[in-house]
Amino acid sequence: MENVKSIYTHAPGGGVEIGDLPLERLPEQNVRLKVLYSGLCGTDRGIVSGALSFAYNPEGSDRLVIGHESLCMIDEIYEESDEFKKGDLVVPVVRRPGDCVNCRIGRQDNCSDGDKHEAGITGMNGFMREYFYDNLEYLVKVPDPGMRDIAVLTEPLKNVVKGFEVFDVISKRSVYANEYSTFEEKRCMVIGTGAEAFLYSMVAVEYGFTVTMVNRHPLEERKIEIAKEFGIQFIDYVSDPKGAMANGNDLLIDTSGDPGTIFKFLKTLNYNGILVLFGTNGKAPSAQVDGSDIDFLIERNITVAGSVDAAKIHYIKALEYLRKWKYVYGDSLSHLITGDFPPENLDLFSRKPSGEIKTVLRW
Ligand code: DN4
Ligand code: BGC
Ligand code: ZN
Ligand code: ZN
């Protein structure tokens, strides 16, 4: 069996190593992929630090190849296909279905019994390696080869597209839009300033919201500039607590996973406000909630929704956004990718480069 350079951990304990590991091909796998780029995110760092207790190794193995964000090229194809051919750029989907009703209709992102797997996260080897075998069924084709520089953002953006699908469903419970049935003058606050926060903010701008990102420290000048290019405002809520709490918000999106911060900004939600919980951090400190917090949620008809992962349809929509944004924002879009490193740079898993939005590994 051939060996390929791979980055792996021992889940759920953590750690990160790089080395040559055997590349297995299962009988149902009909495509060989060459990995071009891997994105690195909060989930990868959480797995490596041992903060995500839900991560686990493939059955019978004591290690997990990590990585779920990638842009790949079809290296070999072993079956006739009208859709795919050798050389196509593709994004493999993260979550693989189990047997529940949601999984059986391609909505494993809403799996109803937890019996699914996620590449590089739960029980299935991921994409941080030179090559791997997969099934055409789990690939999404990048429609335009000119998107090679930004298509690695498809996977993190697909989560955001799903998050907004959740928002679309929930916002129907009352009249949420303004009198012109648009979201202009509605306010969206995003907690956190990482890649997912930027992508959530950009889609919120698309919807017509006035968007503010917040963090507990100042932001590098360069990141503030990039945010401005996309029409996003930033507030450091420690140095400007009044500014951060000044306006009511209609939509609050959390990418921090920090309960204390979430409850603090929850109190800025307007009537019929919506909180989308997205950030995961099992090591975040606990926060106090009292009866008045619960009263606040009830009296204002506030909806709190968790949102995880996404389905193929969201990957396709994410690619549509990226294609449009490349046209609208030009070179600014690629500024979201703030660093491009060889895979041997394992310190990236424990240290965020300064000014990071999205760090990628180039294979
Ligand atoms: P990230 O870049 O680590 O983003 C987390 C952001 O939250 C960073 O900007 C943090 O700031 C910021 N933050 C942490 N604590 C606070 C706080 N107390 N107040 C304000 N901001 C804070 O990771 P990412 O953008 O890749 O992903 C965001 C989160 O979503 C991670 O927890 C992922 O595990 C999770 N995630 C969930 C899904 C899903 O549900 C998909 C992808 C990611 P700093 O680091 O600059 O200080 O499907
Ligand atoms: C991935 C999702 C996955 C989630 C698990 C994220 O980083 O993008 O596909 O479901 O991690 O928490
Ligand atoms: Zn990720
Ligand atoms: Zn399922």
Short mmCIF file of C-alpha atoms and ligand atoms in Angstrom, two decimals:
data_model
loop_
_atom_site.label_atom_id
_atom_site.label_comp_id
_atom_site.label_asym_id
_atom_site.label_seq_id
_atom_site.Cartn_x
_atom_site.Cartn_y
_atom_site.Cartn_z
CA MET A 1 0.00 0.00 0.00
CA GLU A 2 1.22 3.48 -0.89
CA ASN A 3 2.12 5.98 1.89
CA VAL A 4 1.23 9.68 1.73
CA LYS A 5 2.22 12.65 3.85
CA SER A 6 -0.59 13.18 6.37
CA ILE A 7 -1.31 15.35 9.42
CA TYR A 8 -2.89 13.42 12.26
CA THR A 9 -3.98 13.56 15.88
CA HIS A 10 -5.02 11.07 18.54
CA ALA A 11 -8.66 11.96 19.24
CA PRO A 12 -10.11 13.05 21.55
CA GLY A 13 -6.90 13.63 23.58
CA GLY A 14 -5.30 15.80 20.92
CA GLY A 15 -1.76 16.51 19.75
CA VAL A 16 -0.61 16.89 16.14
CA GLU A 17 1.98 15.05 14.06
CA ILE A 18 2.97 14.83 10.40
CA GLY A 19 4.26 11.68 8.74
CA ASP A 20 3.79 9.18 5.92
CA LEU A 21 0.68 7.07 6.52
CA PRO A 22 -0.75 4.22 4.41
CA LEU A 23 -3.41 5.32 1.93
CA GLU A 24 -6.26 2.84 1.86
CA ARG A 25 -8.76 2.53 -1.01
CA LEU A 26 -12.14 1.04 -0.12
CA PRO A 27 -14.04 -0.94 -2.80
CA GLU A 28 -16.78 1.73 -3.16
CA GLN A 29 -14.27 4.57 -3.63
CA ASN A 30 -14.28 5.62 -7.29
CA VAL A 31 -12.10 8.72 -7.31
CA ARG A 32 -8.58 9.66 -6.24
CA LEU A 33 -8.10 13.25 -5.13
CA LYS A 34 -4.99 15.37 -4.99
CA VAL A 35 -5.30 17.93 -2.19
CA LEU A 36 -4.29 21.44 -3.27
CA TYR A 37 -5.16 23.45 -0.15
CA SER A 38 -6.39 22.66 3.35
CA GLY A 39 -8.01 25.34 5.47
CA LEU A 40 -7.23 25.42 9.17
CA CYS A 41 -9.97 26.45 11.57
CA GLY A 42 -11.16 26.69 15.16
CA THR A 43 -12.40 23.08 14.99
CA ASP A 44 -8.95 21.74 13.97
CA ARG A 45 -7.31 23.71 16.77
CA GLY A 46 -9.97 22.52 19.21
CA ILE A 47 -9.32 18.87 18.26
CA VAL A 48 -5.55 19.28 18.54
CA SER A 49 -5.80 20.98 21.95
CA GLY A 50 -8.19 18.26 23.20
CA ALA A 51 -11.01 20.80 23.77
CA LEU A 52 -13.53 19.00 21.52
CA SER A 53 -14.56 15.84 23.33
CA PHE A 54 -16.85 14.82 20.44
CA ALA A 55 -13.84 14.06 18.15
CA TYR A 56 -12.91 10.36 17.77
CA ASN A 57 -10.61 8.12 15.68
CA PRO A 58 -11.85 5.81 12.89
CA GLU A 59 -12.95 2.43 14.21
CA GLY A 60 -9.99 0.20 15.03
CA SER A 61 -7.43 3.01 14.72
CA ASP A 62 -5.61 5.00 17.39
CA ARG A 63 -5.18 8.07 15.19
CA LEU A 64 -7.26 10.42 13.06
CA VAL A 65 -6.04 12.22 9.93
CA ILE A 66 -7.41 15.72 10.52
CA GLY A 67 -8.70 18.35 8.09
CA HIS A 68 -12.18 18.97 6.74
CA GLU A 69 -11.72 22.18 4.73
CA SER A 70 -10.10 21.59 1.38
CA LEU A 71 -9.82 22.28 -2.30
CA CYS A 72 -8.88 19.18 -4.29
CA MET A 73 -8.24 18.20 -7.89
CA ILE A 74 -9.47 14.95 -9.41
CA ASP A 75 -6.31 12.90 -9.93
CA GLU A 76 -7.91 9.67 -11.19
CA ILE A 77 -11.51 8.71 -11.82
CA TYR A 78 -12.47 5.05 -11.98
CA GLU A 79 -16.08 5.31 -13.18
CA GLU A 80 -17.94 6.92 -16.11
CA SER A 81 -19.30 10.29 -15.05
CA ASP A 82 -21.19 13.01 -16.94
CA GLU A 83 -20.41 15.51 -14.20
CA PHE A 84 -16.76 14.96 -13.28
CA LYS A 85 -13.50 14.43 -15.14
CA LYS A 86 -9.80 14.22 -14.32
CA GLY A 87 -8.40 17.68 -13.51
CA ASP A 88 -11.68 19.13 -12.15
CA LEU A 89 -11.48 21.24 -9.01
CA VAL A 90 -13.75 19.84 -6.30
CA VAL A 91 -14.65 20.33 -2.65
CA PRO A 92 -15.38 17.11 -0.72
CA VAL A 93 -18.25 17.28 1.80
CA VAL A 94 -17.37 16.84 5.47
CA ARG A 95 -20.28 14.92 6.88
CA ARG A 96 -21.14 11.40 5.69
CA PRO A 97 -24.60 9.96 6.23
CA GLY A 98 -25.84 7.29 8.59
CA ASP A 99 -29.27 5.64 8.26
CA CYS A 100 -31.72 8.09 9.82
CA VAL A 101 -34.41 9.84 7.77
CA ASN A 102 -32.49 13.10 7.52
CA CYS A 103 -29.31 11.31 6.42
CA ARG A 104 -31.27 9.37 3.80
CA ILE A 105 -32.45 12.59 2.12
CA GLY A 106 -28.95 14.10 1.95
CA ARG A 107 -29.46 16.19 5.09
CA GLN A 108 -26.90 14.49 7.30
CA ASP A 109 -26.23 18.00 8.66
CA ASN A 110 -29.54 17.49 10.50
CA CYS A 111 -28.81 13.85 11.44
CA SER A 112 -31.45 12.74 13.93
CA ASP A 113 -29.60 9.96 15.75
CA GLY A 114 -25.96 11.11 15.68
CA ASP A 115 -24.97 8.03 13.67
CA LYS A 116 -22.97 9.91 10.97
CA HIS A 117 -19.28 10.62 10.49
CA GLU A 118 -17.30 13.76 9.79
CA ALA A 119 -14.04 13.70 7.87
CA GLY A 120 -11.16 14.75 10.08
CA ILE A 121 -13.45 15.13 13.10
CA THR A 122 -15.54 12.08 14.01
CA GLY A 123 -14.51 8.55 13.05
CA MET A 124 -13.35 9.22 9.48
CA ASN A 125 -9.91 10.22 8.24
CA GLY A 126 -9.86 13.76 6.89
CA PHE A 127 -8.30 15.77 4.11
CA MET A 128 -4.99 17.06 5.49
CA ARG A 129 -2.88 14.73 3.34
CA GLU A 130 -1.39 14.74 -0.14
CA TYR A 131 -3.92 12.36 -1.68
CA PHE A 132 -6.97 10.36 -0.63
CA TYR A 133 -9.69 8.19 -2.17
CA ASP A 134 -13.35 9.15 -2.04
CA ASN A 135 -16.71 8.67 -3.72
CA LEU A 136 -17.98 11.01 -6.46
CA GLU A 137 -21.27 11.24 -4.57
CA TYR A 138 -19.56 13.34 -1.89
CA LEU A 139 -17.86 15.86 -4.18
CA VAL A 140 -19.05 19.34 -5.14
CA LYS A 141 -17.61 20.69 -8.37
CA VAL A 142 -16.07 24.17 -8.41
CA PRO A 143 -17.90 25.73 -11.39
CA ASP A 144 -15.07 27.98 -12.54
CA PRO A 145 -11.32 27.13 -12.58
CA GLY A 146 -10.70 30.87 -11.98
CA MET A 147 -11.88 30.30 -8.40
CA ARG A 148 -8.80 28.23 -7.52
CA ASP A 149 -7.44 30.95 -5.21
CA ILE A 150 -10.59 31.24 -3.07
CA ALA A 151 -12.53 27.95 -3.41
CA VAL A 152 -10.95 26.61 -0.18
CA LEU A 153 -13.38 29.03 1.55
CA THR A 154 -16.35 26.96 0.28
CA GLU A 155 -16.38 24.62 3.29
CA PRO A 156 -16.36 27.28 6.04
CA LEU A 157 -18.87 29.36 4.04
CA LYS A 158 -21.26 26.43 3.62
CA ASN A 159 -21.79 26.44 7.42
CA VAL A 160 -22.84 30.08 7.19
CA VAL A 161 -25.26 29.41 4.32
CA LYS A 162 -26.88 26.73 6.50
CA GLY A 163 -26.91 29.12 9.49
CA PHE A 164 -28.89 31.57 7.35
CA GLU A 165 -31.25 28.79 6.25
CA VAL A 166 -31.97 28.32 9.97
CA PHE A 167 -32.47 32.09 10.28
CA ASP A 168 -34.84 32.07 7.26
CA VAL A 169 -37.02 29.42 8.89
CA ILE A 170 -37.08 31.01 12.35
CA SER A 171 -37.67 34.56 11.15
CA LYS A 172 -41.02 33.43 9.74
CA ARG A 173 -42.51 33.17 13.23
CA SER A 174 -43.42 36.88 13.18
CA VAL A 175 -43.11 39.78 10.78
CA TYR A 176 -39.35 40.24 11.03
CA ALA A 177 -38.49 42.34 7.99
CA ASN A 178 -39.19 46.08 7.74
CA GLU A 179 -42.23 47.65 6.05
CA TYR A 180 -40.60 47.17 2.64
CA SER A 181 -40.09 43.44 3.36
CA THR A 182 -36.31 43.90 3.38
CA PHE A 183 -33.73 43.80 6.19
CA GLU A 184 -32.37 47.33 5.67
CA GLU A 185 -31.94 49.10 9.02
CA LYS A 186 -32.08 45.78 10.84
CA ARG A 187 -28.95 45.15 12.89
CA CYS A 188 -26.82 42.03 13.11
CA MET A 189 -24.05 41.55 15.66
CA VAL A 190 -21.44 38.83 15.20
CA ILE A 191 -19.35 37.76 18.21
CA GLY A 192 -15.79 36.90 17.20
CA THR A 193 -13.54 38.04 14.37
CA GLY A 194 -12.23 34.80 12.84
CA ALA A 195 -12.99 33.38 9.39
CA GLU A 196 -16.49 32.19 10.28
CA ALA A 197 -17.29 35.60 11.82
CA PHE A 198 -16.16 37.36 8.62
CA LEU A 199 -18.18 34.98 6.44
CA TYR A 200 -21.31 35.32 8.64
CA SER A 201 -20.90 39.10 8.51
CA MET A 202 -20.53 39.09 4.72
CA VAL A 203 -23.70 37.07 4.20
CA ALA A 204 -25.53 39.34 6.71
CA VAL A 205 -24.44 42.33 4.60
CA GLU A 206 -25.85 40.51 1.54
CA TYR A 207 -29.18 40.20 3.38
CA GLY A 208 -29.17 43.97 3.98
CA PHE A 209 -28.33 44.01 7.71
CA THR A 210 -26.15 46.69 9.29
CA VAL A 211 -23.38 44.47 10.65
CA THR A 212 -21.03 44.83 13.62
CA MET A 213 -18.39 42.30 14.65
CA VAL A 214 -17.19 42.40 18.26
CA ASN A 215 -14.23 40.98 20.16
CA ARG A 216 -12.67 41.46 23.59
CA HIS A 217 -9.49 43.03 22.24
CA PRO A 218 -8.51 45.49 19.50
CA LEU A 219 -8.23 44.17 15.98
CA GLU A 220 -5.17 44.47 13.78
CA GLU A 221 -5.47 47.52 11.48
CA ARG A 222 -5.30 45.26 8.41
CA LYS A 223 -8.28 43.21 9.59
CA ILE A 224 -10.30 46.35 10.28
CA GLU A 225 -9.54 47.52 6.75
CA ILE A 226 -10.61 44.19 5.26
CA ALA A 227 -13.84 44.29 7.30
CA LYS A 228 -14.53 47.82 6.02
CA GLU A 229 -14.01 46.67 2.42
CA PHE A 230 -16.93 44.30 2.99
CA GLY A 231 -19.09 46.93 4.76
CA ILE A 232 -18.59 45.48 8.29
CA GLN A 233 -18.03 47.59 11.39
CA PHE A 234 -15.86 46.42 14.33
CA ILE A 235 -16.09 47.24 18.06
CA ASP A 236 -13.68 46.16 20.79
CA TYR A 237 -16.23 45.72 23.58
CA VAL A 238 -13.65 46.02 26.36
CA SER A 239 -12.37 49.45 25.36
CA ASP A 240 -15.80 50.62 24.11
CA PRO A 241 -18.43 48.83 26.21
CA LYS A 242 -21.04 51.52 25.69
CA GLY A 243 -20.60 51.49 21.91
CA ALA A 244 -20.97 47.73 21.84
CA MET A 245 -24.20 47.77 23.87
CA ALA A 246 -25.61 50.99 22.36
CA ASN A 247 -27.88 49.56 19.69
CA GLY A 248 -30.50 46.90 19.75
CA ASN A 249 -29.78 43.92 17.52
CA ASP A 250 -32.23 41.81 15.55
CA LEU A 251 -29.85 38.98 14.84
CA LEU A 252 -26.98 37.85 17.07
CA ILE A 253 -24.53 35.25 15.81
CA ASP A 254 -21.98 33.72 18.12
CA THR A 255 -18.71 32.25 16.84
CA SER A 256 -16.89 32.41 20.21
CA GLY A 257 -18.57 29.60 22.15
CA ASP A 258 -18.16 31.72 25.30
CA PRO A 259 -21.35 31.60 27.42
CA GLY A 260 -20.62 34.79 29.42
CA THR A 261 -20.17 36.85 26.26
CA ILE A 262 -23.23 35.30 24.62
CA PHE A 263 -25.50 36.15 27.57
CA LYS A 264 -24.10 39.67 27.78
CA PHE A 265 -24.99 40.42 24.14
CA LEU A 266 -28.23 38.46 24.28
CA LYS A 267 -29.52 41.43 26.27
CA THR A 268 -29.09 43.63 23.17
CA LEU A 269 -31.66 41.62 21.19
CA ASN A 270 -34.81 43.41 20.09
CA TYR A 271 -38.31 41.91 20.20
CA ASN A 272 -38.52 38.78 17.98
CA GLY A 273 -34.71 38.72 17.94
CA ILE A 274 -32.79 35.62 16.91
CA LEU A 275 -29.60 34.15 18.37
CA VAL A 276 -27.69 31.64 16.26
CA LEU A 277 -25.16 29.64 18.28
CA PHE A 278 -22.30 28.38 16.17
CA GLY A 279 -18.98 28.62 18.05
CA THR A 280 -17.94 25.54 20.05
CA ASN A 281 -15.48 25.69 22.91
CA GLY A 282 -15.84 22.93 25.47
CA LYS A 283 -13.20 24.63 27.64
CA ALA A 284 -14.98 28.01 27.91
CA PRO A 285 -15.73 29.03 31.52
CA SER A 286 -19.28 28.71 32.87
CA ALA A 287 -21.52 31.76 33.13
CA GLN A 288 -24.35 32.67 35.45
CA VAL A 289 -27.89 32.81 34.15
CA ASP A 290 -30.73 34.00 36.35
CA GLY A 291 -34.50 34.19 36.12
CA SER A 292 -34.44 37.66 34.60
CA ASP A 293 -32.42 36.33 31.64
CA ILE A 294 -35.09 33.71 31.02
CA ASP A 295 -37.88 36.30 31.40
CA PHE A 296 -36.09 38.48 28.84
CA LEU A 297 -36.05 35.66 26.28
CA ILE A 298 -39.70 34.86 26.82
CA GLU A 299 -41.12 38.37 26.96
CA ARG A 300 -39.36 39.29 23.71
CA ASN A 301 -40.18 36.08 21.80
CA ILE A 302 -36.48 35.50 21.30
CA THR A 303 -35.42 32.33 19.50
CA VAL A 304 -32.11 30.61 20.27
CA ALA A 305 -30.96 28.12 17.64
CA GLY A 306 -27.86 25.96 17.33
CA SER A 307 -26.61 25.31 13.81
CA VAL A 308 -24.00 22.78 12.77
CA ASP A 309 -22.55 21.68 9.43
CA ALA A 310 -24.42 21.96 6.12
CA ALA A 311 -25.67 19.92 3.16
CA LYS A 312 -24.57 19.73 -0.49
CA ILE A 313 -27.03 22.47 -1.43
CA HIS A 314 -25.22 24.85 0.94
CA TYR A 315 -21.83 24.05 -0.61
CA ILE A 316 -23.30 24.88 -4.01
CA LYS A 317 -24.74 28.17 -2.70
CA ALA A 318 -21.43 28.95 -1.00
CA LEU A 319 -19.69 28.57 -4.37
CA GLU A 320 -22.29 30.91 -5.91
CA TYR A 321 -21.55 33.55 -3.23
CA LEU A 322 -17.80 33.19 -3.80
CA ARG A 323 -18.22 33.55 -7.55
CA LYS A 324 -20.35 36.67 -7.11
CA TRP A 325 -18.05 38.15 -4.44
CA LYS A 326 -15.01 37.62 -6.67
CA TYR A 327 -16.76 39.79 -9.23
CA VAL A 328 -18.03 42.38 -6.71
CA TYR A 329 -14.99 42.66 -4.39
CA GLY A 330 -12.23 41.70 -6.86
CA ASP A 331 -8.87 41.11 -5.16
CA SER A 332 -10.27 42.04 -1.73
CA LEU A 333 -11.98 38.66 -1.52
CA SER A 334 -8.66 36.82 -1.52
CA HIS A 335 -7.55 39.02 1.43
CA LEU A 336 -9.64 36.66 3.58
CA ILE A 337 -6.83 34.13 3.07
CA THR A 338 -4.22 35.74 5.29
CA GLY A 339 -1.54 33.05 5.19
CA ASP A 340 -0.49 30.16 2.98
CA PHE A 341 2.03 27.73 4.57
CA PRO A 342 3.70 24.37 3.87
CA PRO A 343 2.02 21.53 5.85
CA GLU A 344 5.11 21.02 8.04
CA ASN A 345 4.22 24.21 9.99
CA LEU A 346 2.49 22.35 12.80
CA ASP A 347 2.82 25.29 15.21
CA LEU A 348 -0.11 26.85 13.30
CA PHE A 349 -2.36 24.43 15.19
CA SER A 350 -1.51 25.98 18.53
CA ARG A 351 -0.74 29.58 17.54
CA LYS A 352 -2.86 31.92 15.43
CA PRO A 353 -0.67 34.01 13.14
CA SER A 354 -1.22 37.71 13.88
CA GLY A 355 -3.96 39.21 11.72
CA GLU A 356 -5.31 35.78 10.80
CA ILE A 357 -8.63 35.43 9.05
CA LYS A 358 -8.10 32.14 7.18
CA THR A 359 -4.81 30.25 7.30
CA VAL A 360 -4.32 27.59 4.63
CA LEU A 361 -1.81 24.81 4.05
CA ARG A 362 -0.58 24.34 0.49
CA TRP A 363 0.17 20.70 -0.41
P1 DN4 B 1 -11.81 31.11 15.36
O1 DN4 B 1 -11.01 31.85 14.36
O2 DN4 B 1 -11.10 30.53 16.52
O3 DN4 B 1 -13.01 32.04 15.83
C1 DN4 B 1 -13.42 32.21 17.13
C2 DN4 B 1 -13.49 33.69 17.34
O4 DN4 B 1 -14.12 33.97 18.60
C3 DN4 B 1 -12.10 34.34 17.39
O5 DN4 B 1 -12.11 35.52 16.65
C4 DN4 B 1 -11.91 34.60 18.87
O6 DN4 B 1 -11.08 35.72 19.12
C5 DN4 B 1 -13.34 34.94 19.24
N1 DN4 B 1 -13.59 34.89 20.68
C6 DN4 B 1 -13.24 33.95 21.57
N2 DN4 B 1 -13.68 34.29 22.79
C7 DN4 B 1 -14.32 35.48 22.65
C8 DN4 B 1 -14.99 36.35 23.52
N3 DN4 B 1 -15.09 36.08 24.82
N4 DN4 B 1 -15.54 37.49 23.02
C9 DN4 B 1 -15.46 37.78 21.71
N5 DN4 B 1 -14.84 36.99 20.83
C10 DN4 B 1 -14.27 35.86 21.30
O7 DN4 B 1 -12.56 29.91 14.64
P2 DN4 B 1 -13.45 29.84 13.31
O8 DN4 B 1 -13.84 31.20 12.82
O9 DN4 B 1 -12.82 28.90 12.38
O10 DN4 B 1 -14.74 29.09 13.89
C11 DN4 B 1 -15.54 29.74 14.86
C12 DN4 B 1 -16.14 28.76 15.81
O11 DN4 B 1 -17.16 28.05 15.18
C13 DN4 B 1 -15.18 27.71 16.37
O12 DN4 B 1 -15.51 27.50 17.73
C14 DN4 B 1 -15.51 26.47 15.59
O13 DN4 B 1 -15.29 25.30 16.32
C15 DN4 B 1 -16.98 26.65 15.34
N6 DN4 B 1 -17.45 26.06 14.11
C16 DN4 B 1 -18.64 25.45 14.13
C17 DN4 B 1 -19.15 24.91 12.97
C18 DN4 B 1 -20.47 24.29 12.92
O14 DN4 B 1 -21.19 24.37 13.93
C19 DN4 B 1 -18.41 25.01 11.79
C20 DN4 B 1 -17.18 25.65 11.82
C21 DN4 B 1 -16.71 26.19 12.98
P3 DN4 B 1 -9.45 35.68 19.14
O15 DN4 B 1 -9.02 34.29 18.88
O16 DN4 B 1 -9.08 36.63 18.08
O17 DN4 B 1 -9.07 36.19 20.47
O18 DN4 B 1 -20.80 23.72 11.87
C1 BGC B 2 -17.20 21.82 10.18
C2 BGC B 2 -18.57 21.19 10.19
C3 BGC B 2 -18.67 20.22 11.35
C4 BGC B 2 -18.33 20.93 12.65
C5 BGC B 2 -18.37 20.03 13.85
C6 BGC B 2 -16.90 22.41 11.53
O1 BGC B 2 -15.63 23.00 11.55
O2 BGC B 2 -17.15 22.83 9.21
O3 BGC B 2 -18.80 20.55 8.96
O4 BGC B 2 -19.97 19.70 11.42
O5 BGC B 2 -17.04 21.48 12.56
O6 BGC B 2 -18.44 20.83 14.99
ZN ZN B 3 -13.40 24.24 9.65
ZN ZN B 4 -28.39 10.45 10.54
#
